[in-house]
GROMACS .gro file of C-alpha atoms in nm:
model
  278
    1MET     CA    1   0.000   0.000   0.000
    2SER     CA    2   0.137   0.342  -0.097
    3LYS     CA    3   0.203   0.619   0.155
    4TYR     CA    4  -0.084   0.817  -0.002
    5SER     CA    5  -0.323   0.523   0.035
    6LYS     CA    6  -0.226   0.475   0.400
    7SER     CA    7  -0.290   0.843   0.473
    8LEU     CA    8  -0.628   0.828   0.300
    9LEU     CA    9  -0.720   0.515   0.495
   10SER     CA   10  -0.625   0.683   0.823
   11ILE     CA   11  -0.842   0.983   0.740
   12LEU     CA   12  -1.135   0.758   0.651
   13MET     CA   13  -1.097   0.561   0.974
   14ILE     CA   14  -1.091   0.879   1.184
   15THR     CA   15  -1.390   1.016   0.994
   16PHE     CA   16  -1.582   0.693   1.053
   17ALA     CA   17  -1.484   0.690   1.421
   18VAL     CA   18  -1.624   1.040   1.468
   19PHE     CA   19  -1.918   1.050   1.230
   20GLY     CA   20  -2.020   0.689   1.277
   21GLN     CA   21  -2.144   0.762   1.628
   22ASP     CA   22  -2.479   0.883   1.756
   23PRO     CA   23  -2.472   1.238   1.904
   24GLU     CA   24  -2.722   1.129   2.170
   25VAL     CA   25  -2.489   0.850   2.282
   26LEU     CA   26  -2.197   1.092   2.299
   27LEU     CA   27  -2.413   1.339   2.493
   28ASN     CA   28  -2.512   1.077   2.751
   29LYS     CA   29  -2.153   0.963   2.793
   30GLY     CA   30  -2.038   1.323   2.830
   31GLN     CA   31  -2.304   1.398   3.091
   32ALA     CA   32  -2.202   1.090   3.291
   33LEU     CA   33  -1.836   1.197   3.281
   34MET     CA   34  -1.926   1.552   3.380
   35GLU     CA   35  -2.108   1.423   3.687
   36VAL     CA   36  -1.790   1.253   3.811
   37GLY     CA   37  -1.577   1.559   3.739
   38ASP     CA   38  -1.402   1.447   3.419
   39LEU     CA   39  -1.468   1.777   3.243
   40ALA     CA   40  -1.197   1.750   2.978
   41GLU     CA   41  -1.328   1.417   2.845
   42ALA     CA   42  -1.690   1.533   2.873
   43GLU     CA   43  -1.607   1.847   2.676
   44SER     CA   44  -1.437   1.635   2.411
   45LEU     CA   45  -1.748   1.418   2.370
   46PHE     CA   46  -1.979   1.720   2.346
   47ASN     CA   47  -1.754   1.866   2.076
   48GLN     CA   48  -1.755   1.532   1.892
   49ALA     CA   49  -2.135   1.536   1.898
   50LEU     CA   50  -2.129   1.883   1.742
   51GLN     CA   51  -1.886   1.765   1.475
   52ILE     CA   52  -2.140   1.500   1.375
   53ASP     CA   53  -2.437   1.737   1.399
   54PRO     CA   54  -2.348   2.109   1.428
   55SER     CA   55  -2.711   2.187   1.511
   56PHE     CA   56  -2.723   1.947   1.809
   57ALA     CA   57  -2.818   2.204   2.075
   58PRO     CA   58  -2.801   1.975   2.385
   59ALA     CA   59  -2.425   1.943   2.329
   60GLN     CA   60  -2.395   2.322   2.360
   61VAL     CA   61  -2.582   2.298   2.691
   62GLY     CA   62  -2.334   2.030   2.795
   63LEU     CA   63  -2.043   2.261   2.711
   64SER     CA   64  -2.217   2.539   2.901
   65LYS     CA   65  -2.241   2.321   3.211
   66CYS     CA   66  -1.874   2.224   3.179
   67TRP     CA   67  -1.781   2.591   3.201
   68LEU     CA   68  -2.016   2.640   3.495
   69HIS     CA   69  -1.828   2.361   3.674
   70ARG     CA   70  -1.507   2.553   3.607
   71GLY     CA   71  -1.655   2.870   3.751
   72ASP     CA   72  -1.652   3.062   3.422
   73LEU     CA   73  -2.000   3.209   3.402
   74ASP     CA   74  -1.925   3.413   3.088
   75LYS     CA   75  -1.823   3.105   2.889
   76ALA     CA   76  -2.119   2.911   3.027
   77TYR     CA   77  -2.356   3.186   2.912
   78GLU     CA   78  -2.185   3.206   2.571
   79HIS     CA   79  -2.258   2.839   2.503
   80SER     CA   80  -2.613   2.873   2.636
   81ILE     CA   81  -2.679   3.144   2.376
   82LYS     CA   82  -2.547   2.914   2.103
   83ALA     CA   83  -2.785   2.645   2.229
   84VAL     CA   84  -3.082   2.884   2.215
   85GLN     CA   85  -2.990   2.990   1.862
   86MET     CA   86  -3.015   2.623   1.764
   87ASP     CA   87  -3.324   2.544   1.970
   88GLU     CA   88  -3.540   2.813   2.133
   89GLU     CA   89  -3.687   2.556   2.370
   90LEU     CA   90  -3.356   2.573   2.561
   91LEU     CA   91  -3.413   2.938   2.650
   92SER     CA   92  -3.486   2.840   3.011
   93TRP     CA   93  -3.123   2.731   3.061
   94SER     CA   94  -2.994   3.062   2.931
   95ASN     CA   95  -3.239   3.245   3.157
   96ASP     CA   96  -3.121   3.038   3.453
   97LEU     CA   97  -2.766   3.158   3.391
   98ILE     CA   98  -2.884   3.518   3.373
   99ASP     CA   99  -3.041   3.463   3.716
  100VAL     CA  100  -2.712   3.322   3.845
  101ARG     CA  101  -2.524   3.624   3.711
  102ASN     CA  102  -2.773   3.865   3.869
  103ARG     CA  103  -2.741   3.691   4.206
  104ILE     CA  104  -2.361   3.700   4.187
  105GLN     CA  105  -2.366   4.071   4.107
  106ASN     CA  106  -2.621   4.135   4.380
  107GLY     CA  107  -2.400   3.946   4.625
  108LYS     CA  108  -2.101   4.161   4.530
  109ARG     CA  109  -2.304   4.479   4.584
  110ASN     CA  110  -2.419   4.356   4.925
  111ILE     CA  111  -2.059   4.282   5.024
  112GLN     CA  112  -1.952   4.634   4.923
  113ILE     CA  113  -2.208   4.788   5.159
  114GLY     CA  114  -2.144   4.539   5.438
  115LEU     CA  115  -2.457   4.326   5.399
  116TYR     CA  116  -2.266   4.000   5.427
  117GLU     CA  117  -2.557   3.783   5.536
  118GLU     CA  118  -2.764   3.898   5.239
  119ALA     CA  119  -2.474   3.818   5.006
  120LEU     CA  120  -2.442   3.476   5.165
  121LYS     CA  121  -2.811   3.410   5.098
  122ASP     CA  122  -2.762   3.488   4.729
  123TYR     CA  123  -2.457   3.264   4.697
  124ASN     CA  124  -2.622   2.984   4.895
  125ALA     CA  125  -2.930   2.997   4.674
  126ILE     CA  126  -2.709   2.952   4.368
  127LEU     CA  127  -2.515   2.664   4.522
  128ILE     CA  128  -2.833   2.484   4.628
  129LYS     CA  129  -2.971   2.500   4.274
  130TYR     CA  130  -2.636   2.441   4.101
  131PRO     CA  131  -2.411   2.247   4.342
  132TYR     CA  132  -2.159   2.202   4.062
  133TYR     CA  133  -2.100   2.578   4.016
  134SER     CA  134  -1.756   2.626   4.169
  135GLY     CA  135  -1.780   3.004   4.129
  136ALA     CA  136  -2.047   3.034   4.398
  137ALA     CA  137  -1.840   2.844   4.654
  138TYR     CA  138  -1.535   3.055   4.563
  139SER     CA  139  -1.733   3.379   4.605
  140MET     CA  140  -1.847   3.265   4.950
  141GLY     CA  141  -1.488   3.184   5.043
  142LEU     CA  142  -1.367   3.523   4.926
  143MET     CA  143  -1.637   3.698   5.128
  144LYS     CA  144  -1.547   3.505   5.445
  145PHE     CA  145  -1.177   3.577   5.387
  146ARG     CA  146  -1.250   3.951   5.371
  147GLN     CA  147  -1.447   3.917   5.693
  148LYS     CA  148  -1.136   3.753   5.845
  149ASP     CA  149  -1.339   3.436   5.910
  150ILE     CA  150  -1.045   3.224   5.802
  151GLU     CA  151  -1.185   2.882   5.883
  152SER     CA  152  -1.510   2.941   5.694
  153ALA     CA  153  -1.309   3.081   5.402
  154ALA     CA  154  -1.100   2.764   5.397
  155SER     CA  155  -1.413   2.550   5.394
  156TYR     CA  156  -1.563   2.731   5.094
  157PHE     CA  157  -1.236   2.743   4.898
  158LYS     CA  158  -1.202   2.369   4.956
  159GLN     CA  159  -1.560   2.319   4.837
  160ALA     CA  160  -1.481   2.509   4.516
  161LEU     CA  161  -1.175   2.289   4.460
  162ASP     CA  162  -1.373   1.973   4.534
  163ILE     CA  163  -1.608   2.077   4.252
  164TYR     CA  164  -1.327   2.181   4.018
  165PRO     CA  165  -0.971   2.096   4.132
  166ASP     CA  166  -0.814   2.331   3.875
  167HIS     CA  167  -0.995   2.643   4.000
  168GLN     CA  168  -0.691   2.873   4.016
  169LYS     CA  169  -0.847   3.150   4.224
  170ALA     CA  170  -0.982   2.904   4.481
  171ARG     CA  171  -0.640   2.737   4.491
  172LYS     CA  172  -0.474   3.071   4.561
  173GLY     CA  173  -0.736   3.153   4.824
  174LEU     CA  174  -0.688   2.822   5.004
  175ASP     CA  175  -0.309   2.861   4.989
  176ASN     CA  176  -0.339   3.200   5.159
  177VAL     CA  177  -0.557   3.053   5.433
  178THR     CA  178  -0.340   2.748   5.503
  179LYS     CA  179  -0.035   2.973   5.523
  180GLN     CA  180  -0.213   3.175   5.791
  181PHE     CA  181  -0.281   2.857   5.990
  182LEU     CA  182   0.086   2.763   5.946
  183ASN     CA  183   0.216   3.104   6.052
  184ASN     CA  184  -0.011   3.113   6.356
  185GLY     CA  185   0.101   2.761   6.441
  186ASN     CA  186   0.466   2.866   6.417
  187LYS     CA  187   0.400   3.159   6.651
  188ALA     CA  188   0.236   2.925   6.903
  189TYR     CA  189   0.532   2.687   6.869
  190LYS     CA  190   0.779   2.966   6.945
  191ARG     CA  191   0.575   3.061   7.254
  192GLY     CA  192   0.599   2.702   7.370
  193ASP     CA  193   0.227   2.638   7.323
  194LEU     CA  194   0.276   2.307   7.143
  195GLU     CA  195  -0.085   2.198   7.185
  196LYS     CA  196  -0.215   2.504   7.002
  197ALA     CA  197   0.058   2.474   6.739
  198THR     CA  198  -0.041   2.113   6.673
  199ALA     CA  199  -0.407   2.210   6.640
  200LEU     CA  200  -0.328   2.486   6.390
  201TYR     CA  201  -0.100   2.267   6.178
  202LYS     CA  202  -0.369   1.998   6.168
  203LYS     CA  203  -0.634   2.256   6.084
  204ALA     CA  204  -0.440   2.348   5.770
  205LEU     CA  205  -0.430   1.980   5.675
  206LYS     CA  206  -0.804   1.945   5.735
  207TYR     CA  207  -0.863   2.177   5.440
  208ASP     CA  208  -0.561   2.084   5.228
  209SER     CA  209  -0.422   1.735   5.282
  210GLY     CA  210  -0.138   1.814   5.043
  211PHE     CA  211  -0.004   2.109   5.244
  212TYR     CA  212   0.333   1.953   5.319
  213HIS     CA  213   0.458   2.248   5.528
  214SER     CA  214   0.224   2.144   5.809
  215TYR     CA  215   0.342   1.784   5.797
  216TYR     CA  216   0.699   1.909   5.827
  217GLN     CA  217   0.623   2.129   6.127
  218LEU     CA  218   0.434   1.844   6.294
  219GLY     CA  219   0.737   1.622   6.236
  220VAL     CA  220   0.966   1.880   6.398
  221LEU     CA  221   0.723   1.920   6.688
  222GLU     CA  222   0.692   1.545   6.752
  223LYS     CA  223   1.071   1.514   6.738
  224LYS     CA  224   1.095   1.784   7.004
  225LEU     CA  225   0.851   1.586   7.220
  226GLY     CA  226   1.057   1.270   7.173
  227ASN     CA  227   0.789   1.091   6.972
  228SER     CA  228   1.017   0.937   6.710
  229ASP     CA  229   0.757   0.720   6.539
  230MET     CA  230   0.517   1.012   6.497
  231ALA     CA  231   0.799   1.237   6.375
  232ILE     CA  232   0.906   0.979   6.116
  233SER     CA  233   0.545   0.935   6.003
  234TYR     CA  234   0.491   1.308   5.948
  235LEU     CA  235   0.827   1.365   5.779
  236SER     CA  236   0.773   1.065   5.553
  237LYS     CA  237   0.439   1.217   5.454
  238VAL     CA  238   0.622   1.533   5.345
  239LEU     CA  239   0.847   1.327   5.122
  240GLU     CA  240   0.552   1.147   4.964
  241ILE     CA  241   0.425   1.488   4.854
  242LYS     CA  242   0.759   1.661   4.791
  243PRO     CA  243   1.046   1.411   4.755
  244ASP     CA  244   1.307   1.687   4.717
  245HIS     CA  245   1.233   1.857   5.052
  246ASP     CA  246   1.588   1.854   5.187
  247LYS     CA  247   1.491   1.979   5.535
  248SER     CA  248   1.271   1.673   5.585
  249TRP     CA  249   1.550   1.438   5.481
  250PHE     CA  250   1.786   1.610   5.725
  251THR     CA  251   1.536   1.608   6.011
  252LEU     CA  252   1.464   1.241   5.946
  253GLY     CA  253   1.838   1.182   5.974
  254THR     CA  254   1.847   1.349   6.315
  255VAL     CA  255   1.552   1.138   6.434
  256TYR     CA  256   1.722   0.814   6.327
  257GLU     CA  257   2.048   0.932   6.482
  258THR     CA  258   1.867   0.999   6.811
  259ASN     CA  259   1.729   0.645   6.790
  260ASN     CA  260   2.087   0.521   6.738
  261ASP     CA  261   1.993   0.389   6.393
  262LEU     CA  262   2.309   0.529   6.238
  263ASP     CA  263   2.288   0.343   5.907
  264SER     CA  264   1.946   0.493   5.834
  265ALA     CA  265   2.064   0.833   5.955
  266ILE     CA  266   2.360   0.829   5.714
  267VAL     CA  267   2.129   0.747   5.422
  268LYS     CA  268   1.905   1.045   5.509
  269TYR     CA  269   2.200   1.281   5.554
  270GLN     CA  270   2.348   1.172   5.221
  271LYS     CA  271   2.015   1.238   5.051
  272THR     CA  272   2.016   1.587   5.206
  273ILE     CA  273   2.363   1.652   5.064
  274ASP     CA  274   2.260   1.522   4.721
  275LEU     CA  275   1.965   1.762   4.716
  276ASN     CA  276   2.151   2.058   4.861
  277PRO     CA  277   2.527   2.026   4.803
  278GLY     CA  278   2.588   2.382   4.924
   0.00000   0.00000   0.00000
């Protein structure tokens, strides 16, 4: 078979793979994937459905809902308008998004004039109706952060990330909150209030289980208390998350040295040197 024939065959196979499917089947598969949070694959299936039938309006609604998951109300509305242009019976979805936008804007106005509870009602109403709209949870987190209600802010930022793990603004918000828990924990540690320090480090981990800084500080704290097993457990957790954290390797070495396990200590110290030769 010639090179030209092979290329033509490949094109035909791809064309058959795409256009040989039923848009309804692709829609149902996409909706199922969207429900479990696989937005990229769901979006791909909705786009495939539109390749087969460019007038297939439900796929535009699917794309709209994908963007709502991501917290991008403008993009969600953009696709809802495309859906309505294809099928006017889908106007209710577009109107629903207008209502969401109005509530978000109303919430922002209420925050500006200090009516925080009224804003919370607006955001809650959205989240009850559309529990997959990460933007509402993020807005609630931002409001609580501005009120200096750090724990509630953490809870809402986490909720936004549970809905959409790649929500960059919610990620930044949660990072700011966990750093505050960490800093307050460090202050308590320096005062000698180890119980409060432990509680604050663990509070950061309650909202972000990947916040390795807290695991490290807990490891240092448990080492100070003479709890070698706990210290090793926490420091090992750091290295699961961030294998190149040289301070954890070094601190692990000191724990093993204290336990008179010199062979293990040497291995940890050597790893520290490998990571940080200076």
